[in-house]
Every structure is written in C-alpha cells, then in structure tokens.
Amino acid sequence: MTTTTTEPTAAAAPEPAVRDRADVRRQVRLVITFAVVLAALVAFALLIEDPKFTYLLGEKRTKDSVVREGDATLVSWGAVAIAALALVLAVLDRFPRGWKGALLGVLVGLAFYAGFLMWAYTDQGGGSFQAFIANPIPGTIRIATPLVLGALAGALCERAGVINIAIEAQFLSGAFFASVFSSIAYTSLVFIPVGLCAAFGLLGGILAGVLIAAMLGWFALRYHVNQVVLGVVLVAFATGLTSFLLGQIPKEHKDTLNDPQVLEKIRIPGLADIPLFGDALFNQTLLVYLMYGSVALVTFLLFQTRWGLRVRAVGEHPKAADTVGINVNRVRWQAVLLGGVFAGLGGAYYTVGSTGAFDREVSAGTGFIALAAVIMGRWHPVGATFAAVFFGFMWNLQNQLSFVQPVPGELLGAAPYLATIIAVAGFVGRVRPPAADGEPYIKG
C-alpha cells in the first residue's frame, strides 16, 4: 500500500483591497487643500518686512490692557511647518480620522489664521506694526452665541425629522419680544429688581420662539405642508410682523416698549483669571452661560436618554418607531417646541443680550447661518456648536481686519458667507441627514 503525500501549498496571498472612491476623494481633497494653504503661508512669510508685532490679550486697547510683542517671522514659519506636516500626512494617506483629524484640521486653520495676520498687519504704518492685533476670542463668543443656540434648535428639529428653515423667524420674534418684555418689566412692574428686568426679557424671547415653533409644528405635522416652503413663509411672516409692530410703537412710548435693560456680565472668580481666554469665556452674561449649558443639555438629551433615542428613531425610521408603540408626531412636537426655546433665547441675544433696542431685521440672516452650522456639524449638537463657533470666528476676523489695507473690504465682507457655502456644499465630507428628515408621517 502506497501513500501519497502532497506538498503543502503556499497560502494564496490576499488580494489587495480596493480603496473606496470616497477615501480617494477625501485624500485628493485634503492634498489640494493643504497644498493651497501651504503655498499661501509661504507667500505670507516671504512678504513680511518688519518681524516685530504687538498684540493685546484683550479685545480692545485701554489703559489697563496687557500688551505683548512678538516675532512675526517665527510665527509665520511655524505656521508653514504645521501646514507642511498636514500635507505630508495627506500625501502619504496617513491623515488621521475622527477627533484626531478634526483637531489637526483646526490646528492647520489656526496656523493659516496666524500667518495671514502676520502678513496683513505688515504694511500698517510703513512696514511696522502700528496696529494692535486683538484677542479674537471675545468677539467670536459674542457673535457665535446666538448661532450656537439656533444650531441647537435646528439639530433638535431635524433629528426628529422636521426641517427648521424658520430659525431666522424665531430669532427675529425672540429679539422683538425680549425687548418688549424687558422694557415693560423695567417701566411697569416695579416689584421686579432692575437687575432682573433683562432676564425677564429672556422669557419673552422664549415665548416668541416657542410660538413660531408651534406654527411650524402645526402646519408641518398637522397639515403636512412642505417644510422648506413653510420655513421660508414663516421667515417672511416674522420679518413683516416685527417690522409692523415696531412701526406701531409711538416715539413717546419707545422708552416703555423698546428700551430694554441689557444683561450684565457675571464674572466667575478663578476661571476668569486664566490667561488669554479666561476673561473671554468666564466674564460673560447669563445668556452666554445658558448657551454653554444648552450644548451639554441637548447632547445629553439626544444621546443619553430614552426620549433622545425616540427622537432619533422618529427621525430615521418613523414607521418602525410607530410599530414599537412610539407616538411619532407627539415626539416630533416635543422636539420642535423644545427647539423653539433655544432659538428664542438666541433671538433674545440680539436685544437684551447685546445691543438693547430692537431694530428691523436685527438678526441679519444669521438664522440661515445657524442652519448651515447644523449641516456642517452633521446634525450633532457638538458638531453644530463647533461649526457655529467657526462662523463666529470668520465674522470676527472680518471685523478685525476691516481697516487693514492689503485685504479688500468686499472680500472680508463675503468671507462668512463663503464659509457657509463651502459648508453647505459638503466640503467637510459626506453628510447624511436623518433618513426621514422633512418627510411627514401618516399613520396607517
């Protein structure tokens, strides 16, 4: 009996995995972006004439301002090194994903901002830095506060499957009625301390925001009106209504109906003493602190509670949610009305939180920027918050550089809106809204 032995055959080598087209597009997009950034930063560094510059730790120059001097050349070439590192990682397809990639992307953005400032201020005062570079954090927080609150409202609504184009309407109505409530409280309700009159205006903003949210929910969920068209109509309605009501206030009653108290700043000892950003973040009004807490609250509600699970379920697959006993429209109503609370607070910022008296179209279209922040943040409260802060940063940059000669004023004015277009166009990567976003649910 003969036995046959077979030589062991080498295991077949696995076929190389075919890269996903999305990964290829991502790499190409990153390489192009970082190459452009690197080229711009090198140009900025080479154009610097006087390496000395002066900057403030605060937002404005006063007699008590802390002033420092720095080396523009060192800052510029440091920014070049950061952009070069990001470009190398992108070329080698080693650019990290997730929060590490986002953090590195933010670092590159800050490097570009620093290099751009070094170049932009070079020609001020005959080749030397006569102008002071101010701390951008206070202005960014001031501009971003209503955007963050509006973005939270949008994230809540759209996670539940309701498109909220009407954030701008909630801003306008919230700003108007916050002004009216605060003015009436100050002049009529003598038992309310002066310091609480501005806070009473927040109640007016919340009620107005919830009222617009109720109109959105009524027509979208009850009568199944197209939600995009409905949102545009509500914006037109709020614009016309607030302008009409403002026109009906006689001049002799302006003090009693449109002269609100403004929220005072509340300084948090210890935290406000942190260099560079402590005073900007922790010497703020009640409304800014409410914004901080709102981000944590909405994130917790959506991702750590049973109610949040139901909200996400009715936004993704309402029929399946209905099958397990969830009342789809009730949950959507709850999310829309809660979103109205945050959007109303965002509107109140434009009066009792900052300027005081209401003026026509005081929000200046920022409700649509808040909606873009929701998209850029991928319908996540934290992502939407960072996107809103980014837009606020761009607006503050426009204000900071409005007097700088090398930069055309028209380009600076368009910068925030260009950033919005880039976000909506999906430059941040593939974005997928909730599957049932904008689709009315009819049981049966």
Coordinates of C-alpha atoms in Angstrom, one line a residue:
M1 CA 0.0 0.0 0.0
T2 CA 1.5 3.2 -1.0
T3 CA 0.7 6.5 0.5
T4 CA 0.9 9.7 -1.4
T5 CA 1.9 12.9 0.2
T6 CA 1.1 16.2 -1.0
E7 CA 3.4 19.1 -0.7
P8 CA 1.9 21.9 1.3
T9 CA 1.0 24.7 -1.0
A10 CA 1.7 28.3 0.0
A11 CA -1.4 30.1 1.1
A12 CA -2.7 32.3 -1.6
A13 CA -1.8 35.9 -1.0
P14 CA -4.8 38.1 -0.2
E15 CA -5.8 40.4 -3.0
P16 CA -5.1 44.0 -2.2
A17 CA -8.3 45.7 -1.0
V18 CA -9.7 48.2 -3.5
R19 CA -9.9 51.6 -1.9
D20 CA -13.2 53.2 -1.6
R21 CA -13.9 56.0 -4.0
A22 CA -14.9 58.2 -1.1
D23 CA -11.5 57.6 0.5
V24 CA -9.7 58.6 -2.7
R25 CA -11.8 61.7 -3.0
R26 CA -11.1 62.5 0.6
Q27 CA -7.3 62.2 0.1
V28 CA -7.4 64.3 -3.1
R29 CA -9.4 67.0 -1.3
L30 CA -7.0 67.1 1.7
V31 CA -3.9 67.2 -0.5
I32 CA -5.3 70.1 -2.6
T33 CA -6.5 72.0 0.4
F34 CA -3.3 71.7 2.4
A35 CA -1.2 72.4 -0.7
V36 CA -3.1 75.7 -1.2
V37 CA -2.8 76.6 2.5
L38 CA 1.0 75.8 2.5
A39 CA 1.6 77.9 -0.6
A40 CA -0.3 80.8 0.9
L41 CA 1.5 80.6 4.2
V42 CA 4.9 80.5 2.4
A43 CA 3.9 83.6 0.4
F44 CA 2.8 85.4 3.6
A45 CA 6.1 84.5 5.4
L46 CA 8.2 85.8 2.5
L47 CA 6.2 89.1 2.3
I48 CA 6.8 90.1 5.9
E49 CA 9.1 93.1 6.1
D50 CA 9.2 94.0 9.8
P51 CA 9.3 91.0 12.1
K52 CA 8.0 92.9 15.1
F53 CA 4.3 93.0 16.0
T54 CA 2.3 94.0 19.0
Y55 CA -0.8 92.2 20.3
L56 CA -3.4 92.5 23.1
L57 CA -4.6 89.9 25.5
G58 CA -8.0 91.7 25.5
E59 CA -10.4 92.6 22.7
K60 CA -9.9 96.4 22.9
R61 CA -7.0 98.7 23.8
T62 CA -7.5 100.5 27.1
K63 CA -5.1 102.0 29.7
D64 CA -5.2 98.7 31.6
S65 CA -4.7 96.5 28.5
V66 CA -1.9 93.9 28.6
V67 CA 0.3 94.4 25.6
R68 CA 2.9 91.9 24.3
E69 CA 5.4 91.9 21.5
G70 CA 6.3 89.0 19.2
D71 CA 8.3 87.9 16.2
A72 CA 6.2 87.7 13.1
T73 CA 8.8 85.7 11.2
L74 CA 8.8 83.0 13.8
V75 CA 5.0 82.7 13.9
S76 CA 4.8 82.6 10.1
W77 CA 7.3 79.9 9.6
G78 CA 5.9 77.9 12.5
A79 CA 2.5 78.0 10.7
V80 CA 4.3 76.9 7.5
A81 CA 5.7 73.9 9.4
I82 CA 2.3 72.8 10.6
A83 CA 0.7 73.1 7.2
A84 CA 3.7 71.1 5.7
L85 CA 3.2 68.3 8.2
A86 CA -0.5 68.1 7.4
L87 CA 0.3 68.0 3.6
V88 CA 2.8 65.2 4.1
L89 CA 0.3 63.1 6.1
A90 CA -2.3 63.7 3.4
V91 CA 0.0 62.7 0.5
L92 CA 1.0 59.5 2.4
D93 CA -2.7 58.8 3.2
R94 CA -1.9 58.9 6.9
F95 CA -4.1 61.9 7.8
P96 CA -6.0 60.7 10.9
R97 CA -9.7 60.4 11.0
G98 CA -12.2 61.1 13.8
W99 CA -11.5 63.6 16.5
K100 CA -7.7 63.5 15.9
G101 CA -8.2 64.5 12.3
A102 CA -10.6 67.2 13.3
L103 CA -8.1 68.5 15.9
L104 CA -5.3 68.6 13.3
G105 CA -7.6 70.3 10.8
V106 CA -8.4 73.0 13.4
L107 CA -4.7 73.4 14.1
V108 CA -4.0 74.0 10.4
G109 CA -6.8 76.5 10.3
L110 CA -5.3 78.4 13.3
A111 CA -1.9 78.3 11.6
F112 CA -3.4 79.9 8.5
Y113 CA -5.1 82.5 10.6
A114 CA -1.8 83.4 12.4
G115 CA 0.2 83.5 9.1
F116 CA -2.5 85.6 7.5
L117 CA -2.5 88.1 10.4
M118 CA 1.3 88.4 10.3
W119 CA 1.1 89.3 6.6
A120 CA -2.0 91.5 6.8
Y121 CA -0.6 93.8 9.5
T122 CA 2.9 94.1 7.9
D123 CA 2.1 97.2 5.9
Q124 CA 0.4 99.1 8.6
G125 CA 2.4 102.2 9.5
G126 CA 5.1 102.0 6.8
G127 CA 6.3 98.4 7.3
S128 CA 5.9 98.2 11.1
F129 CA 3.1 97.0 13.3
Q130 CA 1.5 100.2 14.5
A131 CA -1.9 98.5 14.8
F132 CA -2.5 96.1 17.6
I133 CA -3.7 92.5 17.0
A134 CA -6.6 92.0 19.3
N135 CA -7.6 88.8 21.0
P136 CA -10.2 87.2 18.7
I137 CA -11.9 85.0 21.4
P138 CA -14.2 87.7 23.0
G139 CA -15.6 88.8 19.6
T140 CA -16.0 85.2 18.5
I141 CA -18.0 84.2 21.6
R142 CA -20.2 87.3 21.2
I143 CA -21.1 86.5 17.6
A144 CA -21.3 82.8 18.0
T145 CA -23.7 82.7 21.0
P146 CA -27.0 83.1 19.0
L147 CA -25.6 80.9 16.2
V148 CA -25.0 78.1 18.7
L149 CA -28.5 78.4 20.2
G150 CA -30.1 78.5 16.8
A151 CA -28.0 75.5 15.7
L152 CA -29.2 73.5 18.7
A153 CA -32.8 74.3 17.8
G154 CA -32.1 73.1 14.2
A155 CA -30.4 69.9 15.4
L156 CA -33.3 69.0 17.7
C157 CA -35.9 69.5 15.0
E158 CA -34.0 67.7 12.2
R159 CA -33.1 64.8 14.4
A160 CA -36.8 64.4 14.9
G161 CA -37.5 64.6 11.1
V162 CA -38.7 68.2 10.9
I163 CA -36.7 70.7 8.7
N164 CA -36.5 74.0 10.5
I165 CA -35.8 76.7 8.0
A166 CA -37.6 79.1 10.3
I167 CA -34.7 79.7 12.8
E168 CA -34.4 83.2 11.4
A169 CA -38.1 83.8 12.1
Q170 CA -37.5 82.6 15.7
F171 CA -34.5 84.9 16.0
L172 CA -36.5 88.0 14.9
S173 CA -39.6 87.3 17.0
G174 CA -37.4 86.4 20.0
A175 CA -35.4 89.6 19.7
F176 CA -38.5 91.7 19.4
F177 CA -40.5 90.3 22.3
A178 CA -37.4 90.0 24.5
S179 CA -37.1 93.8 24.1
V180 CA -40.7 94.4 24.8
F181 CA -40.9 92.2 27.9
S182 CA -37.8 93.7 29.4
S183 CA -39.0 97.3 28.7
I184 CA -42.4 96.6 30.2
A185 CA -40.8 95.0 33.3
Y186 CA -38.5 97.9 33.8
T187 CA -41.2 100.6 33.5
S188 CA -44.3 99.0 34.8
L189 CA -43.6 96.1 37.1
V190 CA -42.0 98.0 40.0
F191 CA -41.7 94.9 42.2
I192 CA -39.1 93.4 39.8
P193 CA -35.5 94.4 40.6
V194 CA -33.7 96.4 37.9
G195 CA -31.2 93.6 37.5
L196 CA -33.9 91.1 36.7
C197 CA -35.6 93.1 34.0
A198 CA -33.2 91.9 31.3
A199 CA -33.6 88.3 32.5
F200 CA -37.4 88.9 32.3
G201 CA -36.8 89.7 28.6
L202 CA -35.5 86.2 28.1
L203 CA -38.9 84.9 29.0
G204 CA -40.4 87.0 26.2
G205 CA -37.8 85.6 23.8
I206 CA -38.6 82.0 24.8
L207 CA -42.3 82.5 24.4
A208 CA -41.9 84.1 20.9
G209 CA -39.5 81.3 19.8
V210 CA -42.0 78.6 21.0
L211 CA -44.8 80.4 19.3
I212 CA -43.0 80.2 15.9
A213 CA -42.1 76.6 16.6
A214 CA -45.8 75.9 17.3
M215 CA -46.7 77.3 14.0
L216 CA -44.0 75.2 12.3
G217 CA -45.3 72.1 14.1
W218 CA -49.0 72.8 13.4
F219 CA -48.6 73.2 9.7
A220 CA -45.9 70.6 9.2
L221 CA -47.2 67.9 11.4
R222 CA -50.9 68.5 11.3
Y223 CA -51.5 69.6 7.7
H224 CA -48.3 68.1 6.2
V225 CA -47.3 71.4 4.5
N226 CA -43.9 71.3 2.6
Q227 CA -41.5 72.1 5.4
V228 CA -39.0 74.0 3.3
V229 CA -41.7 76.3 1.8
L230 CA -43.3 76.6 5.3
G231 CA -40.0 77.7 6.8
V232 CA -39.5 80.4 4.2
V233 CA -43.1 81.7 4.7
L234 CA -42.5 81.8 8.5
V235 CA -39.4 83.9 8.0
A236 CA -41.3 86.3 5.8
F237 CA -44.1 86.4 8.3
A238 CA -41.8 87.2 11.3
T239 CA -40.0 89.8 9.3
G240 CA -43.2 91.6 8.3
L241 CA -44.8 91.2 11.7
T242 CA -41.8 92.5 13.8
S243 CA -41.4 95.4 11.3
F244 CA -45.1 96.3 11.6
L245 CA -45.2 96.1 15.4
L246 CA -42.0 98.2 15.6
G247 CA -43.7 100.8 13.4
Q248 CA -46.7 100.9 15.7
I249 CA -44.7 102.0 18.7
P250 CA -45.0 105.8 19.1
K251 CA -41.9 107.8 19.8
E252 CA -43.3 108.9 23.1
H253 CA -43.7 105.2 24.2
K254 CA -40.3 104.0 22.9
D255 CA -38.9 104.1 26.5
T256 CA -41.7 101.8 27.8
L257 CA -41.8 99.3 24.9
N258 CA -38.4 99.3 23.1
D259 CA -35.8 100.3 25.6
P260 CA -34.8 97.1 27.4
Q261 CA -32.3 96.6 30.1
V262 CA -29.2 94.7 28.9
L263 CA -27.9 91.7 30.8
E264 CA -24.9 92.4 32.9
K265 CA -21.7 90.4 32.9
I266 CA -21.2 87.8 35.6
R267 CA -17.5 87.2 36.4
I268 CA -16.6 83.7 37.7
P269 CA -13.6 84.1 40.0
G270 CA -10.6 81.9 39.3
L271 CA -11.8 80.8 35.8
A272 CA -11.9 84.3 34.6
D273 CA -8.3 84.8 35.6
I274 CA -7.0 82.2 33.2
P275 CA -4.6 84.0 30.7
L276 CA -5.8 84.7 27.1
F277 CA -9.2 83.0 27.2
G278 CA -10.4 83.1 30.8
D279 CA -11.9 86.6 30.8
A280 CA -13.4 86.0 27.3
L281 CA -15.2 82.8 28.4
F282 CA -16.0 83.3 32.1
N283 CA -16.8 87.0 32.3
Q284 CA -20.0 86.9 30.3
T285 CA -23.7 87.4 30.6
L286 CA -26.3 84.9 31.8
L287 CA -27.3 84.2 28.3
V288 CA -23.8 83.1 27.3
Y289 CA -23.6 80.7 30.3
L290 CA -27.0 79.4 29.3
M291 CA -25.5 78.7 25.9
Y292 CA -22.7 76.7 27.4
G293 CA -25.2 74.6 29.4
S294 CA -27.5 74.2 26.5
V295 CA -24.9 72.4 24.4
A296 CA -24.3 69.9 27.2
L297 CA -28.1 69.6 27.9
V298 CA -29.1 68.9 24.3
T299 CA -26.2 66.4 23.8
F300 CA -27.3 64.6 26.9
L301 CA -31.0 64.5 26.0
L302 CA -30.3 63.2 22.5
F303 CA -27.8 60.6 23.2
Q304 CA -28.1 59.6 26.9
T305 CA -31.9 59.5 27.5
R306 CA -34.8 57.3 26.3
W307 CA -36.5 60.4 25.0
G308 CA -33.5 61.2 22.8
L309 CA -33.5 57.6 21.5
R310 CA -37.1 58.1 20.5
V311 CA -36.3 61.5 18.8
R312 CA -33.6 59.9 16.7
A313 CA -35.8 56.9 15.9
V314 CA -38.7 59.0 14.6
G315 CA -36.2 61.0 12.5
E316 CA -34.6 57.9 11.0
H317 CA -37.4 55.4 10.7
P318 CA -40.8 56.7 11.9
K319 CA -42.7 53.6 10.8
A320 CA -40.5 51.3 12.8
A321 CA -40.8 53.6 15.8
D322 CA -44.6 53.6 15.5
T323 CA -44.5 49.8 15.3
V324 CA -43.0 49.6 18.8
G325 CA -45.5 52.0 20.3
I326 CA -43.9 55.4 19.9
N327 CA -46.2 58.2 19.0
V328 CA -44.2 59.7 16.2
N329 CA -45.9 63.1 15.8
R330 CA -46.0 63.6 19.6
V331 CA -42.3 63.1 19.8
R332 CA -41.7 65.4 16.9
W333 CA -43.9 68.1 18.5
Q334 CA -41.8 67.9 21.7
A335 CA -38.6 68.3 19.8
V336 CA -39.8 71.2 17.7
L337 CA -41.2 73.1 20.8
L338 CA -38.0 72.5 22.8
G339 CA -36.0 73.7 19.8
G340 CA -38.2 76.9 19.9
V341 CA -36.9 77.5 23.5
F342 CA -33.3 77.6 22.3
A343 CA -34.0 79.6 19.2
G344 CA -36.0 82.1 21.2
L345 CA -33.0 82.6 23.6
G346 CA -30.8 83.1 20.5
G347 CA -33.1 85.8 19.3
A348 CA -33.1 87.5 22.7
Y349 CA -29.4 87.8 22.5
Y350 CA -29.8 90.5 19.8
T351 CA -31.5 92.8 22.2
V352 CA -31.3 92.1 25.9
G353 CA -28.0 90.2 25.4
S354 CA -26.2 92.9 23.4
T355 CA -27.5 96.0 21.7
G356 CA -30.6 96.7 23.7
A357 CA -33.4 98.2 21.5
F358 CA -34.9 96.1 18.7
D359 CA -34.3 97.3 15.1
R360 CA -35.7 95.9 11.8
E361 CA -34.1 92.6 10.7
V362 CA -31.7 92.8 13.6
S363 CA -30.6 89.2 13.2
A364 CA -29.4 90.0 9.6
G365 CA -30.0 86.5 8.2
T366 CA -28.0 84.7 10.9
G367 CA -30.7 82.1 11.3
F368 CA -29.7 80.7 7.9
I369 CA -26.1 80.5 9.1
A370 CA -27.2 78.6 12.1
L371 CA -29.0 76.2 9.8
A372 CA -25.8 75.8 7.8
A373 CA -23.9 75.1 11.0
V374 CA -26.3 72.1 11.6
I375 CA -25.4 70.7 8.3
M376 CA -21.7 71.3 8.7
G377 CA -21.9 69.7 12.2
R378 CA -23.6 66.6 10.7
W379 CA -26.7 67.1 12.8
H380 CA -24.9 66.6 16.0
P381 CA -25.2 69.3 18.8
V382 CA -21.4 69.3 19.5
G383 CA -20.5 69.4 15.8
A384 CA -23.1 72.1 15.1
T385 CA -21.6 74.1 18.0
F386 CA -18.1 74.0 16.6
A387 CA -19.4 75.0 13.2
A388 CA -21.3 77.9 14.7
V389 CA -18.1 79.0 16.5
F390 CA -16.2 78.8 13.2
F391 CA -18.7 81.1 11.6
G392 CA -18.5 83.5 14.5
F393 CA -14.7 83.4 14.2
M394 CA -15.0 84.3 10.5
W395 CA -17.3 87.2 11.2
N396 CA -14.9 88.4 13.9
L397 CA -12.0 88.2 11.5
Q398 CA -13.9 90.3 9.1
N399 CA -14.4 93.0 11.8
Q400 CA -10.8 92.8 13.0
L401 CA -9.3 93.3 9.5
S402 CA -11.8 95.8 8.2
F403 CA -9.1 98.5 8.4
V404 CA -6.2 96.5 7.0
Q405 CA -5.1 97.8 3.6
P406 CA -3.8 94.7 1.9
V407 CA -7.2 92.9 2.2
P408 CA -10.2 94.1 0.0
G409 CA -13.1 95.0 2.2
E410 CA -15.5 93.3 -0.2
L411 CA -13.7 90.0 0.2
L412 CA -13.8 90.3 4.0
G413 CA -17.5 91.1 3.9
A414 CA -18.1 88.0 1.9
A415 CA -15.9 85.7 3.9
P416 CA -18.5 84.4 6.4
Y417 CA -21.0 83.7 3.6
L418 CA -18.3 81.9 1.5
A419 CA -17.6 79.7 4.5
T420 CA -21.3 78.9 4.7
I421 CA -21.5 78.0 1.0
I422 CA -18.4 75.7 1.5
A423 CA -20.1 74.0 4.4
V424 CA -23.4 73.5 2.7
A425 CA -21.6 72.2 -0.4
G426 CA -20.4 69.3 1.7
F427 CA -16.7 70.2 1.7
V428 CA -16.5 68.7 5.2
G429 CA -17.1 65.3 3.7
R430 CA -20.1 63.2 3.0
V431 CA -23.0 64.2 5.2
R432 CA -26.2 62.3 5.6
P433 CA -29.2 63.9 7.2
P434 CA -31.7 61.8 9.2
A435 CA -33.4 59.5 6.8
A436 CA -36.9 60.8 7.4
D437 CA -35.9 64.5 7.6
G438 CA -38.7 66.6 6.1
E439 CA -41.0 63.7 5.4
P440 CA -44.4 63.9 7.1
Y441 CA -45.6 60.7 8.8
I442 CA -49.2 59.5 8.2
K443 CA -50.1 56.5 10.3
G444 CA -51.8 53.6 8.6

